[in-house]
Amino acid sequence: MFEAGLPVATVISDRPCAALSLARAHGAADELIDRSGYGGFGPAFDRQGYTATVTATLVAHQVDLVAMAGFGTVLSQAVHSAFPDRILNTHPALLPAFPGWHGVRDALEAGVSETGCTVHLATLEMDAGPILAQEAVPVLAGDTEATLHERIKVVERALYPATVAWALGELEAGRSIQPPAPRRARSEEMTT
């Protein structure tokens, strides 16, 4: 996002990671809201309390749009109420196929010839929100989860910032962020 010249107000992480130092290096606020203080990654996790802290932090930084990437926590309703249809997420598969934590592994196990990257509006249900943009990546003979994921990341590093820039433009123009209308097949275009 920084390399694309997008206005990043803050970077929030649910665990220590390189993104926080990257934020500092680019003059953005860095906020570690560690899950360990909310019960960690097990069944004791306080999703409501954690979401309330994340939401308050985003509001305090006067964020207009939330762009999640690699954020390992599904947030509850409070953040969606504070940022309705203004939370984007990226996923390493062509949704609705292969939602969840192991999209790349699941695509390989299914034996598909292509997978890719999806940018969608986040909802309470993981990887189920309206799709804003997608780009396919072929699955090559001999691909491993690591090699395929790296090729998907190359696509994601272009697709996600472009989609975030588009979404910011929509908000700036006073429009809500809505999925683009589905494209008609070429044969339909030729007959209408």
PDB file of C-alpha atoms in Angstrom:
ATOM      1  CA  MET A   1       0.000   0.000   0.000  1.00  0.00           C
ATOM      2  CA  PHE A   2       2.854   2.356   0.824  1.00  0.00           C
ATOM      3  CA  GLU A   3       4.596   1.631  -2.492  1.00  0.00           C
ATOM      4  CA  ALA A   4       1.351   2.413  -4.334  1.00  0.00           C
ATOM      5  CA  GLY A   5       1.255   5.839  -2.687  1.00  0.00           C
ATOM      6  CA  LEU A   6      -1.973   5.155  -0.838  1.00  0.00           C
ATOM      7  CA  PRO A   7      -2.762   7.235   2.270  1.00  0.00           C
ATOM      8  CA  VAL A   8      -2.199   4.809   5.138  1.00  0.00           C
ATOM      9  CA  ALA A   9      -3.201   6.279   8.496  1.00  0.00           C
ATOM     10  CA  THR A  10      -2.389   3.314  10.694  1.00  0.00           C
ATOM     11  CA  VAL A  11      -1.373  -0.315  10.590  1.00  0.00           C
ATOM     12  CA  ILE A  12      -2.908  -2.628  13.185  1.00  0.00           C
ATOM     13  CA  SER A  13      -1.613  -6.113  13.832  1.00  0.00           C
ATOM     14  CA  ASP A  14      -2.948  -8.889  16.047  1.00  0.00           C
ATOM     15  CA  ARG A  15       0.589 -10.186  16.719  1.00  0.00           C
ATOM     16  CA  PRO A  16       4.124  -8.812  16.355  1.00  0.00           C
ATOM     17  CA  CYS A  17       5.117  -8.623  12.674  1.00  0.00           C
ATOM     18  CA  ALA A  18       7.187  -6.693  10.131  1.00  0.00           C
ATOM     19  CA  ALA A  19       4.174  -4.605   9.047  1.00  0.00           C
ATOM     20  CA  LEU A  20       4.458  -2.543  12.230  1.00  0.00           C
ATOM     21  CA  SER A  21       8.025  -1.427  11.549  1.00  0.00           C
ATOM     22  CA  LEU A  22       7.087  -0.810   7.904  1.00  0.00           C
ATOM     23  CA  ALA A  23       4.318   1.510   9.111  1.00  0.00           C
ATOM     24  CA  ARG A  24       6.759   3.423  11.315  1.00  0.00           C
ATOM     25  CA  ALA A  25       9.241   3.709   8.443  1.00  0.00           C
ATOM     26  CA  HIS A  26       6.539   5.310   6.278  1.00  0.00           C
ATOM     27  CA  GLY A  27       5.242   7.674   8.955  1.00  0.00           C
ATOM     28  CA  ALA A  28       2.019   5.809   9.680  1.00  0.00           C
ATOM     29  CA  ALA A  29       0.871   4.918  13.179  1.00  0.00           C
ATOM     30  CA  ASP A  30       1.621   1.353  14.226  1.00  0.00           C
ATOM     31  CA  GLU A  31      -0.694  -0.376  16.658  1.00  0.00           C
ATOM     32  CA  LEU A  32      -0.095  -3.819  18.100  1.00  0.00           C
ATOM     33  CA  ILE A  33      -3.355  -5.102  19.546  1.00  0.00           C
ATOM     34  CA  ASP A  34      -2.039  -8.478  20.569  1.00  0.00           C
ATOM     35  CA  ARG A  35      -4.531 -11.305  20.829  1.00  0.00           C
ATOM     36  CA  SER A  36      -2.630 -12.713  23.789  1.00  0.00           C
ATOM     37  CA  GLY A  37      -4.196  -9.994  25.953  1.00  0.00           C
ATOM     38  CA  TYR A  38      -7.650 -11.203  24.891  1.00  0.00           C
ATOM     39  CA  GLY A  39      -7.270 -14.943  25.404  1.00  0.00           C
ATOM     40  CA  GLY A  40      -4.900 -15.728  22.528  1.00  0.00           C
ATOM     41  CA  PHE A  41      -5.815 -18.039  19.667  1.00  0.00           C
ATOM     42  CA  GLY A  42      -7.743 -20.643  21.661  1.00  0.00           C
ATOM     43  CA  PRO A  43     -11.354 -21.043  22.781  1.00  0.00           C
ATOM     44  CA  ALA A  44     -10.899 -18.413  25.535  1.00  0.00           C
ATOM     45  CA  PHE A  45     -10.467 -15.649  22.933  1.00  0.00           C
ATOM     46  CA  ASP A  46     -12.614 -12.597  23.754  1.00  0.00           C
ATOM     47  CA  ARG A  47     -13.723 -11.673  20.214  1.00  0.00           C
ATOM     48  CA  GLN A  48     -16.118  -8.955  21.405  1.00  0.00           C
ATOM     49  CA  GLY A  49     -13.542  -7.234  23.611  1.00  0.00           C
ATOM     50  CA  TYR A  50     -10.851  -7.530  20.975  1.00  0.00           C
ATOM     51  CA  THR A  51     -13.133  -6.124  18.279  1.00  0.00           C
ATOM     52  CA  ALA A  52     -14.101  -3.214  20.539  1.00  0.00           C
ATOM     53  CA  THR A  53     -10.430  -2.294  20.990  1.00  0.00           C
ATOM     54  CA  VAL A  54      -9.670  -2.574  17.257  1.00  0.00           C
ATOM     55  CA  THR A  55     -12.751  -0.519  16.397  1.00  0.00           C
ATOM     56  CA  ALA A  56     -11.903   2.207  18.911  1.00  0.00           C
ATOM     57  CA  THR A  57      -8.344   2.357  17.562  1.00  0.00           C
ATOM     58  CA  LEU A  58      -9.528   2.700  13.955  1.00  0.00           C
ATOM     59  CA  VAL A  59     -12.014   5.412  14.937  1.00  0.00           C
ATOM     60  CA  ALA A  60      -9.333   7.273  16.943  1.00  0.00           C
ATOM     61  CA  HIS A  61      -7.125   7.327  13.848  1.00  0.00           C
ATOM     62  CA  GLN A  62     -10.044   8.677  11.765  1.00  0.00           C
ATOM     63  CA  VAL A  63      -9.836   5.831   9.270  1.00  0.00           C
ATOM     64  CA  ASP A  64     -12.149   5.990   6.256  1.00  0.00           C
ATOM     65  CA  LEU A  65     -11.447   2.540   4.820  1.00  0.00           C
ATOM     66  CA  VAL A  66     -10.087  -0.639   6.424  1.00  0.00           C
ATOM     67  CA  ALA A  67      -7.895  -2.878   4.249  1.00  0.00           C
ATOM     68  CA  MET A  68      -7.154  -6.220   5.908  1.00  0.00           C
ATOM     69  CA  ALA A  69      -4.285  -8.404   4.750  1.00  0.00           C
ATOM     70  CA  GLY A  70      -2.922 -11.325   6.697  1.00  0.00           C
ATOM     71  CA  PHE A  71      -4.934 -10.243   9.720  1.00  0.00           C
ATOM     72  CA  GLY A  72      -5.567 -13.516  11.496  1.00  0.00           C
ATOM     73  CA  THR A  73      -8.692 -12.494  13.391  1.00  0.00           C
ATOM     74  CA  VAL A  74     -12.322 -12.510  12.321  1.00  0.00           C
ATOM     75  CA  LEU A  75     -13.882  -9.453  13.957  1.00  0.00           C
ATOM     76  CA  SER A  76     -17.416  -9.153  15.340  1.00  0.00           C
ATOM     77  CA  GLN A  77     -20.289  -6.834  14.422  1.00  0.00           C
ATOM     78  CA  ALA A  78     -18.948  -3.711  16.181  1.00  0.00           C
ATOM     79  CA  VAL A  79     -16.314  -3.009  13.523  1.00  0.00           C
ATOM     80  CA  HIS A  80     -18.803  -3.609  10.700  1.00  0.00           C
ATOM     81  CA  SER A  81     -21.226  -1.185  12.343  1.00  0.00           C
ATOM     82  CA  ALA A  82     -18.510   1.464  12.628  1.00  0.00           C
ATOM     83  CA  PHE A  83     -17.274   0.908   9.046  1.00  0.00           C
ATOM     84  CA  PRO A  84     -20.284  -0.370   7.051  1.00  0.00           C
ATOM     85  CA  ASP A  85     -19.202  -1.717   3.654  1.00  0.00           C
ATOM     86  CA  ARG A  86     -15.798  -0.092   4.174  1.00  0.00           C
ATOM     87  CA  ILE A  87     -13.740  -3.130   5.187  1.00  0.00           C
ATOM     88  CA  LEU A  88     -11.820  -4.833   2.399  1.00  0.00           C
ATOM     89  CA  ASN A  89     -10.045  -8.166   2.599  1.00  0.00           C
ATOM     90  CA  THR A  90      -7.792 -10.103   0.270  1.00  0.00           C
ATOM     91  CA  HIS A  91      -7.843 -13.865  -0.100  1.00  0.00           C
ATOM     92  CA  PRO A  92      -5.486 -16.220  -1.982  1.00  0.00           C
ATOM     93  CA  ALA A  93      -8.107 -18.044  -4.059  1.00  0.00           C
ATOM     94  CA  LEU A  94     -10.847 -17.266  -6.556  1.00  0.00           C
ATOM     95  CA  LEU A  95     -13.757 -16.993  -4.158  1.00  0.00           C
ATOM     96  CA  PRO A  96     -16.268 -18.427  -3.627  1.00  0.00           C
ATOM     97  CA  ALA A  97     -13.964 -21.417  -4.152  1.00  0.00           C
ATOM     98  CA  PHE A  98     -11.598 -22.307  -1.301  1.00  0.00           C
ATOM     99  CA  PRO A  99     -12.533 -19.883   1.482  1.00  0.00           C
ATOM    100  CA  GLY A 100     -10.823 -20.050   4.855  1.00  0.00           C
ATOM    101  CA  TRP A 101      -7.303 -20.255   6.158  1.00  0.00           C
ATOM    102  CA  HIS A 102      -5.911 -22.760   3.635  1.00  0.00           C
ATOM    103  CA  GLY A 103      -7.133 -21.520   0.251  1.00  0.00           C
ATOM    104  CA  VAL A 104      -3.885 -22.287  -1.567  1.00  0.00           C
ATOM    105  CA  ARG A 105      -3.526 -25.753  -0.057  1.00  0.00           C
ATOM    106  CA  ASP A 106      -7.192 -26.515  -0.741  1.00  0.00           C
ATOM    107  CA  ALA A 107      -6.854 -25.462  -4.401  1.00  0.00           C
ATOM    108  CA  LEU A 108      -3.839 -27.741  -4.864  1.00  0.00           C
ATOM    109  CA  GLU A 109      -5.587 -30.655  -3.173  1.00  0.00           C
ATOM    110  CA  ALA A 110      -8.632 -30.150  -5.424  1.00  0.00           C
ATOM    111  CA  GLY A 111      -6.436 -30.372  -8.519  1.00  0.00           C
ATOM    112  CA  VAL A 112      -7.725 -27.183 -10.152  1.00  0.00           C
ATOM    113  CA  SER A 113      -5.888 -25.755 -13.157  1.00  0.00           C
ATOM    114  CA  GLU A 114      -6.104 -22.189 -11.862  1.00  0.00           C
ATOM    115  CA  THR A 115      -6.694 -20.303  -8.655  1.00  0.00           C
ATOM    116  CA  GLY A 116      -5.840 -16.698  -7.889  1.00  0.00           C
ATOM    117  CA  CYS A 117      -6.548 -13.730  -5.690  1.00  0.00           C
ATOM    118  CA  THR A 118      -9.822 -12.128  -4.618  1.00  0.00           C
ATOM    119  CA  VAL A 119     -10.473  -8.747  -3.030  1.00  0.00           C
ATOM    120  CA  HIS A 120     -13.857  -8.619  -1.333  1.00  0.00           C
ATOM    121  CA  LEU A 121     -15.855  -6.688   1.200  1.00  0.00           C
ATOM    122  CA  ALA A 122     -15.411  -8.314   4.596  1.00  0.00           C
ATOM    123  CA  THR A 123     -18.504  -9.575   6.381  1.00  0.00           C
ATOM    124  CA  LEU A 124     -19.135 -11.501   9.577  1.00  0.00           C
ATOM    125  CA  GLU A 125     -18.815 -14.721   7.605  1.00  0.00           C
ATOM    126  CA  MET A 126     -15.224 -15.455   6.626  1.00  0.00           C
ATOM    127  CA  ASP A 127     -14.467 -14.882   2.917  1.00  0.00           C
ATOM    128  CA  ALA A 128     -18.153 -14.589   2.001  1.00  0.00           C
ATOM    129  CA  GLY A 129     -18.504 -10.870   1.258  1.00  0.00           C
ATOM    130  CA  PRO A 130     -19.248  -9.339  -2.136  1.00  0.00           C
ATOM    131  CA  ILE A 131     -16.362  -9.705  -4.579  1.00  0.00           C
ATOM    132  CA  LEU A 132     -14.777  -6.462  -5.782  1.00  0.00           C
ATOM    133  CA  ALA A 133     -11.886  -7.802  -7.911  1.00  0.00           C
ATOM    134  CA  GLN A 134     -10.258 -11.082  -8.879  1.00  0.00           C
ATOM    135  CA  GLU A 135      -7.288 -12.212 -10.916  1.00  0.00           C
ATOM    136  CA  ALA A 136      -6.478 -15.762 -11.927  1.00  0.00           C
ATOM    137  CA  VAL A 137      -3.136 -17.498 -11.441  1.00  0.00           C
ATOM    138  CA  PRO A 138      -2.432 -20.807 -13.219  1.00  0.00           C
ATOM    139  CA  VAL A 139      -1.524 -23.846 -11.176  1.00  0.00           C
ATOM    140  CA  LEU A 140       1.667 -25.252 -12.694  1.00  0.00           C
ATOM    141  CA  ALA A 141       2.860 -28.852 -12.730  1.00  0.00           C
ATOM    142  CA  GLY A 142       5.030 -29.403  -9.686  1.00  0.00           C
ATOM    143  CA  ASP A 143       3.604 -26.453  -7.744  1.00  0.00           C
ATOM    144  CA  THR A 144       3.859 -26.664  -3.988  1.00  0.00           C
ATOM    145  CA  GLU A 145       1.773 -24.636  -1.597  1.00  0.00           C
ATOM    146  CA  ALA A 146       4.743 -22.275  -1.165  1.00  0.00           C
ATOM    147  CA  THR A 147       5.493 -21.759  -4.880  1.00  0.00           C
ATOM    148  CA  LEU A 148       1.850 -21.243  -5.803  1.00  0.00           C
ATOM    149  CA  HIS A 149       1.289 -18.877  -2.890  1.00  0.00           C
ATOM    150  CA  GLU A 150       4.293 -16.787  -3.954  1.00  0.00           C
ATOM    151  CA  ARG A 151       2.860 -16.382  -7.473  1.00  0.00           C
ATOM    152  CA  ILE A 152      -0.512 -15.426  -5.991  1.00  0.00           C
ATOM    153  CA  LYS A 153       1.217 -12.821  -3.806  1.00  0.00           C
ATOM    154  CA  VAL A 154       2.725 -11.210  -6.922  1.00  0.00           C
ATOM    155  CA  VAL A 155      -0.782 -10.752  -8.331  1.00  0.00           C
ATOM    156  CA  GLU A 156      -2.129  -9.637  -4.956  1.00  0.00           C
ATOM    157  CA  ARG A 157       0.546  -6.929  -4.610  1.00  0.00           C
ATOM    158  CA  ALA A 158      -0.885  -5.230  -7.703  1.00  0.00           C
ATOM    159  CA  LEU A 159      -4.590  -6.115  -7.442  1.00  0.00           C
ATOM    160  CA  TYR A 160      -5.129  -5.156  -3.802  1.00  0.00           C
ATOM    161  CA  PRO A 161      -3.641  -1.642  -3.910  1.00  0.00           C
ATOM    162  CA  ALA A 162      -5.480  -0.944  -7.176  1.00  0.00           C
ATOM    163  CA  THR A 163      -8.755  -2.053  -5.606  1.00  0.00           C
ATOM    164  CA  VAL A 164      -8.104  -0.025  -2.450  1.00  0.00           C
ATOM    165  CA  ALA A 165      -7.361   3.054  -4.599  1.00  0.00           C
ATOM    166  CA  TRP A 166     -10.621   2.482  -6.510  1.00  0.00           C
ATOM    167  CA  ALA A 167     -12.565   2.093  -3.218  1.00  0.00           C
ATOM    168  CA  LEU A 168     -11.064   5.297  -1.823  1.00  0.00           C
ATOM    169  CA  GLY A 169     -12.081   7.066  -5.031  1.00  0.00           C
ATOM    170  CA  GLU A 170     -15.632   5.793  -4.637  1.00  0.00           C
ATOM    171  CA  LEU A 171     -15.776   7.108  -1.060  1.00  0.00           C
ATOM    172  CA  GLU A 172     -14.240  10.428  -2.074  1.00  0.00           C
ATOM    173  CA  ALA A 173     -16.906  10.796  -4.779  1.00  0.00           C
ATOM    174  CA  GLY A 174     -19.612  10.190  -2.169  1.00  0.00           C
ATOM    175  CA  ARG A 175     -20.492   6.728  -3.457  1.00  0.00           C
ATOM    176  CA  SER A 176     -20.652   3.526  -1.465  1.00  0.00           C
ATOM    177  CA  ILE A 177     -18.310   0.672  -2.266  1.00  0.00           C
ATOM    178  CA  GLN A 178     -20.309  -1.760  -4.368  1.00  0.00           C
ATOM    179  CA  PRO A 179     -19.180  -4.735  -6.412  1.00  0.00           C
ATOM    180  CA  PRO A 180     -18.844  -3.911 -10.098  1.00  0.00           C
ATOM    181  CA  ALA A 181     -21.656  -5.138 -12.323  1.00  0.00           C
ATOM    182  CA  PRO A 182     -20.928  -8.555 -13.782  1.00  0.00           C
ATOM    183  CA  ARG A 183     -19.512  -8.415 -17.290  1.00  0.00           C
ATOM    184  CA  ARG A 184     -21.628  -9.919 -20.012  1.00  0.00           C
ATOM    185  CA  ALA A 185     -20.175 -12.652 -22.136  1.00  0.00           C
ATOM    186  CA  ARG A 186     -18.797 -11.491 -25.472  1.00  0.00           C
ATOM    187  CA  SER A 187     -21.567 -13.278 -27.390  1.00  0.00           C
ATOM    188  CA  GLU A 188     -24.186 -11.388 -25.323  1.00  0.00           C
ATOM    189  CA  GLU A 189     -22.459  -8.068 -26.053  1.00  0.00           C
ATOM    190  CA  MET A 190     -22.501  -8.772 -29.770  1.00  0.00           C
ATOM    191  CA  THR A 191     -26.242  -9.514 -29.847  1.00  0.00           C
ATOM    192  CA  THR A 192     -27.476  -6.551 -27.819  1.00  0.00           C
TER     193      THR A 192
END
